[in-house]
């Protein structure tokens, strides 16, 4: 799994990534613990509410300081989280994740 | 004949079309169309492609003036212009509307957009609308820009007056082009082209001004008055289907979101943002939280110190457009 995250991280697009399973992080390439913790707290809260309110959203982005934290809901309810520079175009991040999402889900 | 080019850019209403019209010897080519979205509160016409004008500066020097469209949705034109028509321009003039909530945010945005373009070109910052809003003043700009690491010429101009706009041109070309008699040129322009003062200005109409004064007498109501305007502006913005205006305390001032589901979700997003603002301020400012998916409207919360904005928008609208629109709406709303 960690190798797979290694493929997700891509210079200039995605700095680090991790997988959120329930309320815990299962694997991670995050160097900044602080960002990892914020992502964990934020996305477990957000996607809990999505489930509760049945809004069907499967993607969330949080811009904080110079960074963007993005969470993508996977088929099995796990959440793929990645961090990018705020100035990186968000569509680059999304395209890259959409490409690799099936591999992570498999 | 020496030919020079200068490119004007800046936010909606900063006066690009007016500045070029003030200087041009030919009928300017502008491509203004009716405003359909957030700019609607202050303006009926906006430039959709570009402005172009020509000024005969002397018998041997001619200036071509180009203006970008201000609205972000025409941004593709900026790229097109930079790589083609104005790749050989001498300078970029950034017009900054002094009545905006935070003119420095505009400066940052445009300098970011034109960063590569500026590598080999001169930058002039020309502040407009200072007759309507005197602060920030010149000293404030110089100081703030210094803090941002930007060292450049800042001029205060009124785009409606040819001699005022000419000062900008002079700052770029005076040393390069000795054939021009600037005083003479200024006089000629003022004689032949008296200032274009139109009624479709960004200025609040008299009745609006009256309303403003009334509001100032009753400070408690200002918030609500402004909140209503922001909501109106939001509802006139392309792709936006509902809005929620929040105050500094992140409490709802006004909302027109009808779906209970969206309303509840947005509130939970605001709660999250407020909690993060308190707990992890050391990581930096929380700018926004966006929620999207293929089967539901996009929900977003944009946060500033003194206010925040929640939006429901069509899921097809790209996230960067939503973001730019929200930034624009927050800039338009008065404090
Ligand atoms: N009071 C005042 N009005 C100004 C000034 N500069 C421009 N205006 C007015 O502001 C209004 C908007 O100017 P435009 O030239 O249309 O603005 P623009 O930058 O071309 O806007 P877009 O094309 O929408 O991006 C016009 O009515 C001008 O007359 C100024 O310095 N002071
Ligand atoms: Mg214009």
XYZ file of C-alpha atoms and ligand atoms in Angstrom:
474
model
C 0.000 0.000 0.000
C 2.807 2.355 0.871
C 4.298 1.827 -2.611
C 0.979 2.772 -4.096
C 0.985 6.031 -2.155
C 4.494 6.552 -3.468
C 2.988 6.565 -6.964
C 0.390 9.080 -5.931
C 2.958 11.547 -4.654
C 4.249 13.429 -7.629
C 6.635 16.382 -7.586
C 4.875 19.609 -8.447
C 1.437 18.074 -7.904
C 1.071 16.031 -4.757
C 3.458 16.380 -1.848
C 2.191 13.628 0.391
C -0.757 11.323 0.833
C -2.428 8.958 3.270
C -5.423 6.700 3.669
C -8.130 7.362 6.212
C -9.925 4.264 7.414
C -12.743 4.952 9.852
C -11.298 7.655 12.077
C -7.681 6.488 11.784
C -4.871 6.846 9.280
C -3.762 3.434 8.016
C -0.808 4.350 5.778
C 0.840 7.660 5.177
C 3.691 9.449 3.444
C 2.998 12.707 5.322
C 6.063 14.363 6.785
C 4.060 17.011 8.601
C 2.184 15.350 11.446
C 0.202 18.528 11.995
C -1.211 18.515 8.499
C -1.941 14.818 8.713
C -3.880 15.342 11.925
C -5.878 18.246 10.535
C -6.723 16.223 7.430
C -7.763 13.249 9.527
C -10.016 15.287 11.800
C -11.471 17.428 9.027
C -12.261 14.694 6.530
C -13.642 12.191 9.012
C -15.969 14.922 10.251
C -16.944 16.062 6.750
C -17.635 12.609 5.362
C -19.530 11.567 8.486
C -21.842 14.481 7.839
C -22.087 13.589 4.171
C -23.312 10.141 5.195
C -25.634 11.547 7.817
C -27.173 14.134 5.537
C -27.014 11.899 2.438
C -25.594 14.613 0.205
C -23.567 12.157 -1.905
C -20.470 14.359 -1.971
C -17.325 12.301 -2.442
C -14.624 14.893 -2.553
C -13.474 17.693 -0.228
C -10.754 20.325 -0.374
C -9.494 22.433 2.494
C -7.078 25.290 1.932
C -5.052 26.127 4.997
C -1.941 28.305 5.079
C 0.029 27.616 1.907
C -1.384 24.109 1.546
C -4.411 22.351 0.152
C -5.641 19.140 1.748
C -7.896 17.049 -0.477
C -9.969 14.029 0.489
C -11.398 11.576 -2.043
C -13.929 9.008 -0.909
C -13.109 5.518 -2.161
C -15.663 2.770 -2.927
C -15.029 0.966 0.330
C -15.608 4.081 2.450
C -11.919 4.673 2.969
C -10.736 8.195 2.133
C -7.658 8.921 0.055
C -6.102 12.131 1.357
C -3.433 14.164 -0.341
C -1.684 17.443 0.224
C -0.665 19.890 -2.471
C 0.645 23.421 -2.617
C -2.243 25.876 -2.658
C -0.921 27.379 -5.883
C -1.014 24.063 -7.718
C -4.064 24.020 -9.946
C -6.710 21.915 -8.249
C -7.688 20.282 -11.537
C -4.154 18.866 -11.835
C -4.593 17.264 -8.436
C -7.997 15.865 -9.340
C -6.908 14.510 -12.720
C -3.959 12.776 -11.128
C -6.076 11.212 -8.396
C -8.865 10.112 -10.751
C -6.231 8.333 -12.798
C -4.833 6.430 -9.825
C -7.991 5.960 -7.771
C -8.977 2.620 -9.368
C -5.554 1.202 -8.434
C -5.990 2.193 -4.806
C -9.517 0.802 -4.766
C -8.437 -2.515 -6.259
C 8.270 55.367 -36.942
C 8.805 53.817 -33.529
C 5.918 51.703 -32.307
C 5.414 50.958 -28.626
C 2.899 48.778 -26.856
C 1.562 48.958 -23.328
C -0.847 46.516 -21.728
C -3.430 47.553 -19.144
C -4.919 45.071 -16.744
C -6.814 45.159 -13.437
C -10.061 44.158 -11.816
C -13.529 44.803 -13.173
C -14.288 48.505 -12.965
C -10.686 49.546 -12.399
C -10.905 51.747 -15.509
C -9.012 49.917 -18.272
C -11.496 50.733 -21.017
C -11.789 54.316 -19.797
C -8.010 54.834 -19.635
C -7.516 53.593 -23.179
C -10.426 55.621 -24.437
C -8.967 58.706 -22.767
C -5.738 58.431 -24.717
C -6.672 56.940 -28.047
C -6.681 58.974 -31.264
C -8.779 56.375 -33.005
C -12.231 55.205 -32.040
C -11.265 52.571 -29.517
C -12.188 49.043 -30.241
C -13.843 47.821 -27.149
C -15.931 44.780 -26.762
C -18.100 45.740 -23.862
C -21.241 43.747 -23.227
C -23.850 43.867 -20.535
C -22.735 42.624 -17.200
C -24.435 39.433 -16.178
C -23.026 38.517 -12.827
C -21.351 39.679 -9.658
C -20.183 42.966 -11.100
C -23.814 43.838 -11.657
C -24.108 45.827 -8.502
C -21.910 48.590 -9.733
C -21.688 48.365 -13.451
C -23.718 47.800 -16.580
C -20.963 47.243 -19.124
C -17.923 45.031 -19.002
C -15.195 44.232 -21.502
C -15.441 40.698 -22.825
C -12.520 40.415 -25.226
C -10.129 43.329 -25.097
C -9.622 47.043 -25.542
C -7.394 48.563 -28.169
C -6.455 52.133 -28.951
C -3.652 54.106 -30.619
C -1.964 57.329 -29.581
C 0.245 59.326 -31.936
C 2.792 60.574 -29.437
C 4.907 62.489 -31.932
C 5.690 62.497 -35.652
C 7.932 59.560 -35.114
C 6.464 57.651 -32.196
C 3.214 55.797 -31.871
C 1.733 53.981 -28.907
C -0.578 50.982 -29.074
C -2.745 50.545 -26.014
C -4.204 47.190 -25.085
C -6.551 46.317 -22.240
C -7.479 42.908 -20.907
C -11.021 42.013 -19.954
C -11.357 42.275 -16.185
C -13.629 39.392 -15.384
C -11.920 36.179 -14.471
C -14.099 34.127 -16.800
C -12.375 35.802 -19.739
C -8.990 34.868 -18.371
C -8.136 32.746 -21.407
C -7.876 36.053 -23.266
C -5.080 37.191 -20.987
C -2.948 34.220 -21.965
C -3.803 34.681 -25.597
C -2.874 38.352 -25.495
C 0.383 37.789 -23.616
C 1.616 35.136 -25.992
C 0.577 36.940 -29.138
C -0.598 40.542 -29.486
C 1.311 42.014 -26.604
C 4.293 39.685 -26.322
C 6.415 42.688 -27.273
C 4.837 45.252 -24.959
C 7.185 47.445 -22.945
C 5.165 47.608 -19.781
C 2.244 46.273 -17.845
C 0.046 48.826 -16.164
C -1.927 47.352 -13.301
C -4.954 49.502 -12.539
C -6.081 49.158 -8.953
C -9.541 50.288 -7.884
C -9.088 52.013 -4.537
C -12.696 51.382 -3.521
C -12.203 47.612 -3.322
C -12.324 46.050 0.119
C -8.725 44.960 -0.152
C -6.826 46.458 -3.087
C -3.699 44.513 -2.103
C -5.478 41.254 -2.688
C -6.077 42.401 -6.257
C -2.437 43.374 -6.648
C -1.329 39.970 -5.432
C -3.758 38.202 -7.707
C -2.727 40.066 -10.860
C 0.991 39.932 -10.116
C 0.634 36.205 -9.693
C -1.228 35.873 -12.988
C 1.289 38.002 -14.864
C 4.420 36.869 -13.020
C 6.177 35.340 -16.026
C 5.118 38.148 -18.280
C 6.661 40.696 -15.941
C 10.108 39.149 -16.017
C 11.267 41.402 -18.824
C 8.806 44.224 -18.534
C 8.256 47.280 -16.490
C 5.375 47.291 -14.042
C 3.448 50.399 -13.105
C 0.736 50.312 -10.497
C -1.867 52.981 -11.204
C -4.460 53.503 -8.508
C -7.880 54.681 -9.739
C -11.111 55.801 -8.053
C -9.113 57.542 -5.307
C -11.456 60.515 -5.732
C -14.163 58.227 -4.355
C -12.043 56.556 -1.711
C -8.855 58.294 -0.628
C -7.491 55.485 1.541
C -5.188 53.683 1.261
C -3.016 56.614 0.214
C 0.265 56.687 -1.701
C 2.455 56.278 1.378
C 0.385 53.301 2.492
C 0.768 51.630 -0.912
C 4.517 52.166 -0.949
C 4.908 50.731 2.506
C 2.636 47.749 1.970
C 4.275 46.943 -1.372
C 7.677 47.126 0.238
C 6.485 44.561 2.770
C 5.325 42.383 -0.112
C 8.796 42.702 -1.660
C 7.518 44.721 -4.612
C 9.480 47.747 -5.676
C 7.753 49.615 -8.429
C 6.259 52.934 -9.450
C 2.871 53.739 -7.952
C 0.829 56.556 -9.465
C -2.592 57.814 -8.474
C -4.625 58.597 -11.568
C -8.149 59.224 -12.720
C -8.742 57.108 -15.810
C -11.298 59.587 -17.108
C -8.729 62.352 -17.556
C -6.316 62.037 -20.508
C -3.563 64.108 -18.879
C -3.755 61.946 -15.779
C -3.415 58.684 -17.728
C -0.631 60.238 -19.763
C 1.489 60.410 -16.601
C 1.579 56.620 -16.645
C 2.746 56.524 -20.239
C 5.355 59.136 -19.478
C 6.688 57.020 -16.625
C 7.247 54.166 -19.066
C 8.434 55.960 -22.174
C 9.905 59.352 -21.255
C 13.448 58.023 -21.178
C 13.076 55.691 -24.118
C 11.448 58.149 -26.503
C 12.960 61.644 -26.594
C 10.865 62.786 -29.552
C 7.751 63.329 -27.453
C 6.847 66.713 -26.018
C 4.785 65.516 -23.070
C 3.308 68.863 -22.066
C 2.232 69.569 -25.615
C 0.741 66.102 -25.960
C -1.144 66.476 -22.688
C -2.623 69.774 -23.846
C -3.653 68.344 -27.189
C -5.401 65.452 -25.505
C -7.262 67.614 -23.043
C -8.412 69.915 -25.838
C -9.587 67.260 -28.198
C -10.858 64.781 -25.725
C -12.497 66.250 -22.721
C -12.774 63.711 -19.896
C -15.274 60.958 -20.509
C -17.538 61.100 -17.536
C -20.361 58.704 -18.022
C -23.306 57.932 -15.870
C -22.639 54.209 -15.983
C -19.859 54.646 -13.475
C -18.944 52.463 -10.573
C -19.873 55.282 -8.312
C -22.963 54.736 -6.244
C -25.886 56.691 -7.658
C -27.163 59.673 -5.732
C -30.029 57.738 -4.256
C -27.634 54.970 -3.254
C -25.347 57.541 -1.680
C -28.280 58.952 0.202
C -29.108 55.460 1.335
C -25.501 55.021 2.427
C -25.630 58.189 4.489
C -28.875 57.096 6.079
C -27.236 53.790 6.881
C -24.278 55.485 8.463
C -26.597 57.271 10.831
C -27.898 53.922 11.957
C -24.814 51.765 12.430
C -26.728 48.768 13.714
C -28.404 48.287 10.367
C -25.337 48.522 8.185
C -24.537 44.869 8.505
C -27.902 43.748 7.319
C -27.949 46.237 4.477
C -24.616 44.980 3.223
C -25.563 41.387 3.720
C -28.562 41.837 1.472
C -26.411 43.334 -1.258
C -23.925 40.508 -1.093
C -26.745 38.005 -1.442
C -28.085 39.865 -4.463
C -24.666 39.892 -6.037
C -24.218 36.192 -5.351
C -27.544 35.339 -6.927
C -26.541 37.228 -10.037
C -23.334 35.271 -10.357
C -23.159 32.569 -12.973
C -23.699 29.062 -11.651
C -24.406 30.082 -8.084
C -27.726 28.836 -6.770
C -27.645 29.859 -3.131
C -25.581 31.831 -0.672
C -25.031 32.300 3.024
C -23.289 35.347 4.457
C -21.545 34.953 7.806
C -20.050 37.536 10.123
C -16.747 37.682 11.968
C -18.203 35.398 14.639
C -19.129 32.885 11.883
C -22.824 33.276 12.676
C -25.246 33.453 9.776
C -26.206 37.024 8.858
C -28.369 36.088 5.931
C -29.078 33.064 3.806
C -31.293 32.175 0.884
C -30.459 28.510 0.640
C -33.750 26.697 0.411
C -32.620 23.090 0.616
C -32.492 22.036 4.274
C -29.931 19.429 3.365
C -27.551 21.967 1.817
C -28.212 24.386 4.608
C -27.330 21.785 7.249
C -24.239 20.644 5.386
C -22.963 24.189 4.952
C -23.511 24.902 8.625
C -21.520 21.818 9.562
C -18.754 23.023 7.236
C -18.765 26.427 8.913
C -18.538 24.736 12.322
C -15.548 22.762 11.170
C -13.858 25.858 9.806
C -14.425 27.811 13.032
C -13.079 24.948 15.114
C -9.980 24.702 12.921
C -9.490 28.457 13.017
C -9.280 28.247 16.789
C -7.238 25.097 17.091
C -4.722 25.127 14.286
C -4.148 28.796 13.587
C -0.406 28.055 13.675
C -0.717 26.242 10.339
C -1.966 29.409 8.693
C -5.232 30.966 7.687
C -8.133 28.723 6.666
C -9.125 30.035 3.244
C -11.849 27.714 2.159
C -13.489 24.334 2.373
C -15.118 22.888 -0.706
C -17.272 19.810 -1.030
C -18.132 18.325 -4.410
C -19.206 15.186 -6.203
C -20.785 14.019 -9.439
C -24.274 13.764 -7.994
C -24.697 16.848 -5.879
C -24.296 20.595 -6.037
C -20.919 21.913 -4.947
C -20.939 23.417 -1.458
C -18.204 25.761 -0.341
C -17.237 28.063 2.485
C -14.813 30.949 1.942
C -13.354 32.573 4.980
C -12.013 36.012 5.731
C -11.307 37.519 9.089
C -14.315 39.815 9.118
C -16.794 37.744 7.133
C -17.346 34.415 5.453
C -19.403 33.224 2.532
C -21.116 29.900 1.987
C -22.114 28.991 -1.561
C -24.156 26.365 -3.378
C -23.164 26.152 -7.001
C -23.827 23.980 -10.028
C -21.652 20.916 -9.973
C -20.422 21.611 -13.504
C -18.794 24.875 -12.477
C -15.050 24.350 -12.113
C -13.634 24.735 -8.617
C -11.267 27.510 -9.610
C -14.141 29.520 -11.067
C -16.168 29.072 -7.875
C -13.171 30.245 -5.901
C -12.587 33.295 -8.038
C -16.262 34.217 -7.910
C -16.306 33.913 -4.143
C -13.197 36.085 -3.841
C -14.854 38.641 -6.045
C -18.073 38.597 -4.041
C -16.175 39.069 -0.795
C -14.337 41.991 -2.361
C -17.572 43.606 -3.475
C -19.349 43.425 -0.202
C -18.909 46.458 1.983
C -17.850 46.063 5.536
N -14.691 58.437 -10.109
C -13.880 57.744 -10.896
N -14.423 56.961 -11.861
C -13.576 56.263 -12.642
C -12.174 56.310 -12.489
N -11.631 55.486 -13.401
C -12.648 54.946 -14.089
N -13.838 55.403 -13.646
C -15.197 55.023 -14.083
O -15.374 53.667 -13.725
C -16.269 53.032 -14.632
C -15.716 51.698 -15.066
O -14.604 51.868 -15.891
P -14.252 50.874 -17.086
O -13.192 51.588 -17.877
O -15.456 50.405 -17.806
O -13.633 49.653 -16.294
P -12.888 48.376 -16.903
O -11.647 48.214 -16.103
O -12.746 48.480 -18.367
O -13.877 47.202 -16.498
P -14.111 45.742 -17.208
O -14.057 45.932 -18.660
O -15.465 45.326 -16.724
O -13.054 44.859 -16.676
C -16.483 54.021 -15.765
O -17.762 54.571 -15.618
C -15.417 55.070 -15.559
O -15.859 56.333 -15.969
C -11.634 57.158 -11.442
O -10.422 57.241 -11.222
N -12.539 57.833 -10.693
Mg -13.475 47.370 -19.847
